[in-house]
GROMACS .gro file of C-alpha atoms in nm:
model
  247
    1LEU     CA    1   0.008   0.010   0.001
    2ASN     CA    2   0.298   0.233   0.076
    3ASP     CA    3   0.437   0.167  -0.253
    4ILE     CA    4   0.119   0.274  -0.411
    5GLU     CA    5   0.083   0.594  -0.227
    6ASP     CA    6   0.435   0.678  -0.286
    7ALA     CA    7   0.408   0.627  -0.651
    8LYS     CA    8   0.097   0.819  -0.691
    9SER     CA    9   0.253   1.095  -0.495
   10PHE     CA   10   0.551   1.119  -0.730
   11ILE     CA   11   0.330   1.107  -1.017
   12GLU     CA   12   0.139   1.390  -0.880
   13LEU     CA   13   0.461   1.607  -0.792
   14LEU     CA   14   0.603   1.562  -1.173
   15ILE     CA   15   0.248   1.653  -1.293
   16SER     CA   16   0.262   1.961  -1.060
   17ASN     CA   17   0.572   2.075  -1.188
   18SER     CA   18   0.449   2.060  -1.551
   19ILE     CA   19   0.658   1.762  -1.639
   20PHE     CA   20   0.465   1.662  -1.965
   21ASP     CA   21   0.542   2.051  -2.103
   22ARG     CA   22   0.901   1.984  -2.030
   23ILE     CA   23   0.914   1.656  -2.198
   24ALA     CA   24   0.688   1.766  -2.534
   25GLU     CA   25   0.911   2.070  -2.572
   26THR     CA   26   1.217   1.819  -2.605
   27LEU     CA   27   1.067   1.657  -2.870
   28TYR     CA   28   1.096   1.987  -3.097
   29LYS     CA   29   1.429   2.019  -2.950
   30ILE     CA   30   1.556   1.689  -3.113
   31SER     CA   31   1.752   1.738  -3.454
   32PRO     CA   32   1.655   1.468  -3.692
   33ASN     CA   33   1.987   1.453  -3.816
   34ASP     CA   34   2.121   1.350  -3.461
   35GLU     CA   35   2.238   0.961  -3.476
   36ASP     CA   36   2.063   0.912  -3.181
   37ALA     CA   37   1.728   1.081  -3.236
   38SER     CA   38   1.541   0.775  -3.300
   39GLN     CA   39   1.620   0.626  -2.961
   40TYR     CA   40   1.550   0.988  -2.767
   41TYR     CA   41   1.226   0.972  -2.956
   42SER     CA   42   1.124   0.650  -2.834
   43ASP     CA   43   1.240   0.717  -2.489
   44ILE     CA   44   1.009   1.000  -2.450
   45LEU     CA   45   0.729   0.828  -2.655
   46GLY     CA   46   0.794   0.541  -2.405
   47ILE     CA   47   0.785   0.788  -2.097
   48PHE     CA   48   0.443   0.889  -2.211
   49GLU     CA   49   0.320   0.499  -2.242
   50ASN     CA   50   0.413   0.426  -1.935
   51PHE     CA   51   0.252   0.723  -1.758
   52VAL     CA   52  -0.068   0.657  -1.924
   53ASP     CA   53  -0.064   0.295  -1.840
   54VAL     CA   54  -0.019   0.370  -1.466
   55TYR     CA   55  -0.243   0.688  -1.429
   56GLU     CA   56  -0.491   0.689  -1.727
   57LYS     CA   57  -0.575   1.074  -1.653
   58SER     CA   58  -0.223   1.139  -1.777
   59ALA     CA   59  -0.372   1.114  -2.113
   60ASP     CA   60  -0.577   1.453  -2.093
   61LEU     CA   61  -0.234   1.630  -1.964
   62ILE     CA   62  -0.030   1.501  -2.222
   63GLY     CA   63  -0.298   1.569  -2.498
   64GLY     CA   64  -0.257   1.944  -2.349
   65THR     CA   65   0.102   1.952  -2.488
   66LYS     CA   66   0.225   1.980  -2.847
   67ALA     CA   67   0.270   1.621  -2.814
   68ILE     CA   68  -0.006   1.508  -3.037
   69GLU     CA   69   0.071   1.764  -3.310
   70TRP     CA   70   0.419   1.612  -3.341
   71MET     CA   71   0.285   1.275  -3.353
   72LEU     CA   72   0.070   1.355  -3.637
   73GLN     CA   73   0.344   1.528  -3.833
   74MET     CA   74   0.567   1.183  -3.774
   75ILE     CA   75   0.306   0.961  -3.916
   76ARG     CA   76   0.208   1.200  -4.186
   77SER     CA   77   0.590   1.254  -4.302
   78SER     CA   78   0.629   0.859  -4.310
   79SER     CA   79   0.276   0.764  -4.495
   80ASN     CA   80   0.434   0.773  -4.847
   81VAL     CA   81   0.700   0.565  -4.743
   82ASP     CA   82   0.628   0.177  -4.847
   83SER     CA   83   0.478   0.071  -4.525
   84ALA     CA   84   0.713  -0.299  -4.558
   85ASP     CA   85   0.983  -0.088  -4.454
   86ILE     CA   86   0.839  -0.011  -4.129
   87ALA     CA   87   1.103  -0.144  -3.853
   88GLU     CA   88   1.079  -0.310  -3.508
   89GLY     CA   89   1.093   0.006  -3.310
   90ASP     CA   90   1.037   0.234  -3.585
   91VAL     CA   91   0.947   0.603  -3.415
   92CYS     CA   92   0.649   0.638  -3.651
   93LEU     CA   93   0.511   0.283  -3.519
   94PHE     CA   94   0.577   0.398  -3.178
   95CYS     CA   95   0.397   0.742  -3.238
   96SER     CA   96   0.112   0.531  -3.428
   97GLU     CA   97   0.053   0.316  -3.090
   98VAL     CA   98   0.082   0.581  -2.845
   99LEU     CA   99  -0.122   0.851  -3.033
  100ALA     CA  100  -0.407   0.583  -3.042
  101MET     CA  101  -0.373   0.543  -2.655
  102LEU     CA  102  -0.399   0.919  -2.585
  103VAL     CA  103  -0.735   0.931  -2.845
  104GLN     CA  104  -0.891   0.646  -2.681
  105PHE     CA  105  -0.864   0.750  -2.323
  106SER     CA  106  -0.912   1.098  -2.332
  107ASP     CA  107  -1.259   1.293  -2.445
  108GLU     CA  108  -1.050   1.619  -2.450
  109ASN     CA  109  -0.795   1.450  -2.687
  110LYS     CA  110  -1.056   1.357  -2.934
  111LYS     CA  111  -1.188   1.740  -2.924
  112ARG     CA  112  -0.820   1.826  -2.987
  113PHE     CA  113  -0.812   1.605  -3.248
  114ALA     CA  114  -1.073   1.771  -3.441
  115LYS     CA  115  -0.942   2.061  -3.415
  116MET     CA  116  -0.603   1.939  -3.538
  117GLU     CA  117  -0.825   1.773  -3.861
  118GLY     CA  118  -0.631   1.468  -3.720
  119VAL     CA  119  -0.900   1.207  -3.884
  120PRO     CA  120  -0.865   1.341  -4.224
  121ILE     CA  121  -0.495   1.366  -4.194
  122LEU     CA  122  -0.471   0.957  -4.061
  123VAL     CA  123  -0.768   0.870  -4.359
  124ASN     CA  124  -0.487   0.987  -4.590
  125VAL     CA  125  -0.206   0.826  -4.385
  126ILE     CA  126  -0.403   0.499  -4.450
  127VAL     CA  127  -0.496   0.561  -4.831
  128ASN     CA  128  -0.108   0.610  -4.860
  129ILE     CA  129  -0.041   0.287  -4.682
  130LYS     CA  130  -0.261   0.086  -4.910
  131GLU     CA  131  -0.099   0.237  -5.243
  132ASN     CA  132   0.239   0.207  -5.129
  133THR     CA  133   0.241  -0.153  -5.004
  134ASN     CA  134   0.380  -0.417  -5.230
  135ARG     CA  135   0.160  -0.681  -5.045
  136LYS     CA  136  -0.246  -0.767  -5.056
  137ILE     CA  137  -0.160  -0.865  -4.708
  138LEU     CA  138  -0.035  -0.683  -4.439
  139ILE     CA  139   0.179  -0.869  -4.205
  140GLY     CA  140   0.406  -0.779  -3.877
  141ASN     CA  141   0.496  -0.418  -3.805
  142GLN     CA  142   0.298  -0.259  -4.138
  143GLU     CA  143   0.011  -0.478  -3.999
  144GLU     CA  144   0.049  -0.331  -3.653
  145PHE     CA  145   0.093   0.024  -3.757
  146ALA     CA  146  -0.219   0.032  -4.023
  147ASN     CA  147  -0.430  -0.124  -3.718
  148ASN     CA  148  -0.323   0.129  -3.505
  149ILE     CA  149  -0.392   0.396  -3.734
  150VAL     CA  150  -0.750   0.238  -3.764
  151ASP     CA  151  -0.792   0.238  -3.406
  152CYS     CA  152  -0.675   0.577  -3.351
  153ILE     CA  153  -0.925   0.703  -3.620
  154CYS     CA  154  -1.229   0.488  -3.473
  155SER     CA  155  -1.170   0.649  -3.085
  156ALA     CA  156  -1.183   1.017  -3.270
  157LEU     CA  157  -1.499   0.912  -3.442
  158LEU     CA  158  -1.684   0.871  -3.101
  159TYR     CA  159  -1.691   1.296  -3.085
  160GLU     CA  160  -1.945   1.390  -3.375
  161GLU     CA  161  -1.728   1.683  -3.499
  162ASN     CA  162  -1.457   1.405  -3.607
  163LYS     CA  163  -1.732   1.234  -3.769
  164LYS     CA  164  -1.820   1.578  -3.983
  165MET     CA  165  -1.439   1.573  -4.057
  166PHE     CA  166  -1.464   1.226  -4.200
  167ALA     CA  167  -1.750   1.314  -4.431
  168MET     CA  168  -1.575   1.636  -4.553
  169ALA     CA  169  -1.280   1.397  -4.624
  170ASP     CA  170  -1.481   1.161  -4.826
  171GLY     CA  171  -1.428   0.868  -4.578
  172VAL     CA  172  -1.714   0.678  -4.647
  173ASN     CA  173  -1.639   0.619  -5.031
  174ILE     CA  174  -1.265   0.558  -4.937
  175MET     CA  175  -1.359   0.293  -4.692
  176ILE     CA  176  -1.636   0.169  -4.919
  177ASP     CA  177  -1.339   0.116  -5.172
  178PHE     CA  178  -1.130  -0.063  -4.873
  179MET     CA  179  -1.450  -0.285  -4.867
  180ARG     CA  180  -1.408  -0.406  -5.209
  181GLU     CA  181  -1.040  -0.518  -5.145
  182ASN     CA  182  -1.020  -0.921  -5.088
  183ASN     CA  183  -0.765  -0.854  -4.816
  184THR     CA  184  -0.705  -0.722  -4.475
  185PHE     CA  185  -0.814  -0.360  -4.605
  186ARG     CA  186  -1.159  -0.505  -4.633
  187HIS     CA  187  -1.177  -0.537  -4.249
  188LEU     CA  188  -0.987  -0.243  -4.189
  189GLY     CA  189  -1.284  -0.022  -4.407
  190ILE     CA  190  -1.537  -0.178  -4.246
  191LYS     CA  191  -1.415  -0.111  -3.857
  192VAL     CA  192  -1.396   0.236  -3.969
  193LEU     CA  193  -1.710   0.246  -4.149
  194ASN     CA  194  -1.903   0.097  -3.810
  195PHE     CA  195  -1.771   0.413  -3.610
  196ALA     CA  196  -1.846   0.648  -3.858
  197ILE     CA  197  -2.190   0.560  -3.938
  198GLN     CA  198  -2.323   0.515  -3.563
  199ASN     CA  199  -2.526   0.834  -3.468
  200SER     CA  200  -2.441   1.007  -3.795
  201LYS     CA  201  -2.731   1.038  -4.053
  202GLU     CA  202  -2.500   1.206  -4.283
  203ASN     CA  203  -2.233   0.909  -4.310
  204ALA     CA  204  -2.533   0.635  -4.301
  205ILE     CA  205  -2.673   0.844  -4.620
  206GLN     CA  206  -2.353   0.849  -4.800
  207PHE     CA  207  -2.281   0.489  -4.724
  208VAL     CA  208  -2.624   0.385  -4.868
  209GLU     CA  209  -2.603   0.613  -5.156
  210SER     CA  210  -2.245   0.495  -5.244
  211ASN     CA  211  -2.365   0.135  -5.272
  212GLY     CA  212  -2.205   0.028  -4.956
  213LEU     CA  213  -2.474  -0.222  -4.900
  214CYS     CA  214  -2.412  -0.406  -5.241
  215VAL     CA  215  -2.027  -0.402  -5.141
  216LEU     CA  216  -2.108  -0.520  -4.752
  217PHE     CA  217  -2.330  -0.790  -4.821
  218PRO     CA  218  -2.126  -1.045  -4.970
  219TYR     CA  219  -1.897  -1.035  -4.634
  220PHE     CA  220  -2.200  -1.231  -4.510
  221MET     CA  221  -2.088  -1.494  -4.738
  222SER     CA  222  -1.773  -1.480  -4.658
  223LYS     CA  223  -1.664  -1.438  -4.998
  224GLY     CA  224  -1.282  -1.343  -5.056
  225MET     CA  225  -1.216  -1.411  -4.661
  226LYS     CA  226  -0.976  -1.741  -4.731
  227LYS     CA  227  -0.669  -1.529  -4.663
  228ILE     CA  228  -0.805  -1.347  -4.397
  229LYS     CA  229  -0.725  -1.471  -4.046
  230LYS     CA  230  -1.028  -1.627  -3.855
  231GLU     CA  231  -1.020  -1.376  -3.569
  232ILE     CA  232  -1.037  -1.110  -3.840
  233ALA     CA  233  -1.328  -1.232  -4.027
  234THR     CA  234  -1.518  -1.293  -3.706
  235LYS     CA  235  -1.480  -0.942  -3.615
  236GLY     CA  236  -1.558  -0.787  -3.958
  237GLU     CA  237  -1.871  -0.998  -3.963
  238GLU     CA  238  -1.940  -0.821  -3.617
  239SER     CA  239  -1.867  -0.478  -3.761
  240SER     CA  240  -2.100  -0.562  -4.075
  241ILE     CA  241  -2.409  -0.636  -3.854
  242GLU     CA  242  -2.361  -0.370  -3.646
  243ILE     CA  243  -2.348  -0.117  -3.970
  244ILE     CA  244  -2.685  -0.267  -4.058
  245VAL     CA  245  -2.811  -0.204  -3.722
  246ASN     CA  246  -2.717   0.154  -3.751
  247LEU     CA  247  -2.864   0.238  -4.063
   0.00000   0.00000   0.00000
């Protein structure tokens, strides 16, 4: 018990001394040309991740710094690179993981994300991943990166303003195109659309008018699913049912 109380007191002391602002400022001070830059970035992202793990409210405080903006910039700059090049420990991969955490655990960060136009940025990122990958089925780090991006989009879509931005970015039609693929991107498209359509008349109408139902129904017949993991296929079926329910 004493250890827990001591840890809590230590965290509160760090927070009272604006620890997150100081750490976030350091991200911008590190030169990308420094040979150890990747390690420095990873260390800082690791600090953010550990804080959120042990003190969920930290997500709000970290989001109040320039950290989210920096992560978006890093992810955006990497999206034109073949996703097969994503290596273990890659900074952009780590950014996508921490960013997804920050948006998931904080309603305030969802609002901040809207002000940064984060959803349109990440929709463009996932499109570039699809266009630049040389494989139809994402594996390893490229799969993890894409899933982190999609998880972040889905969490952000729980805030109404982000749904509107998704519509403005032509997100519905883009995800319907994903659904036409007989690969991992089909599942990603269905997952995003499930969140985009919930409580959004605009996105639901766009989905129907763009013949989304015609693309969705074959999913129930498991067409083109032979190369998809059973677990992913099952989640896709669940999302498909939820889409129908929410229309």
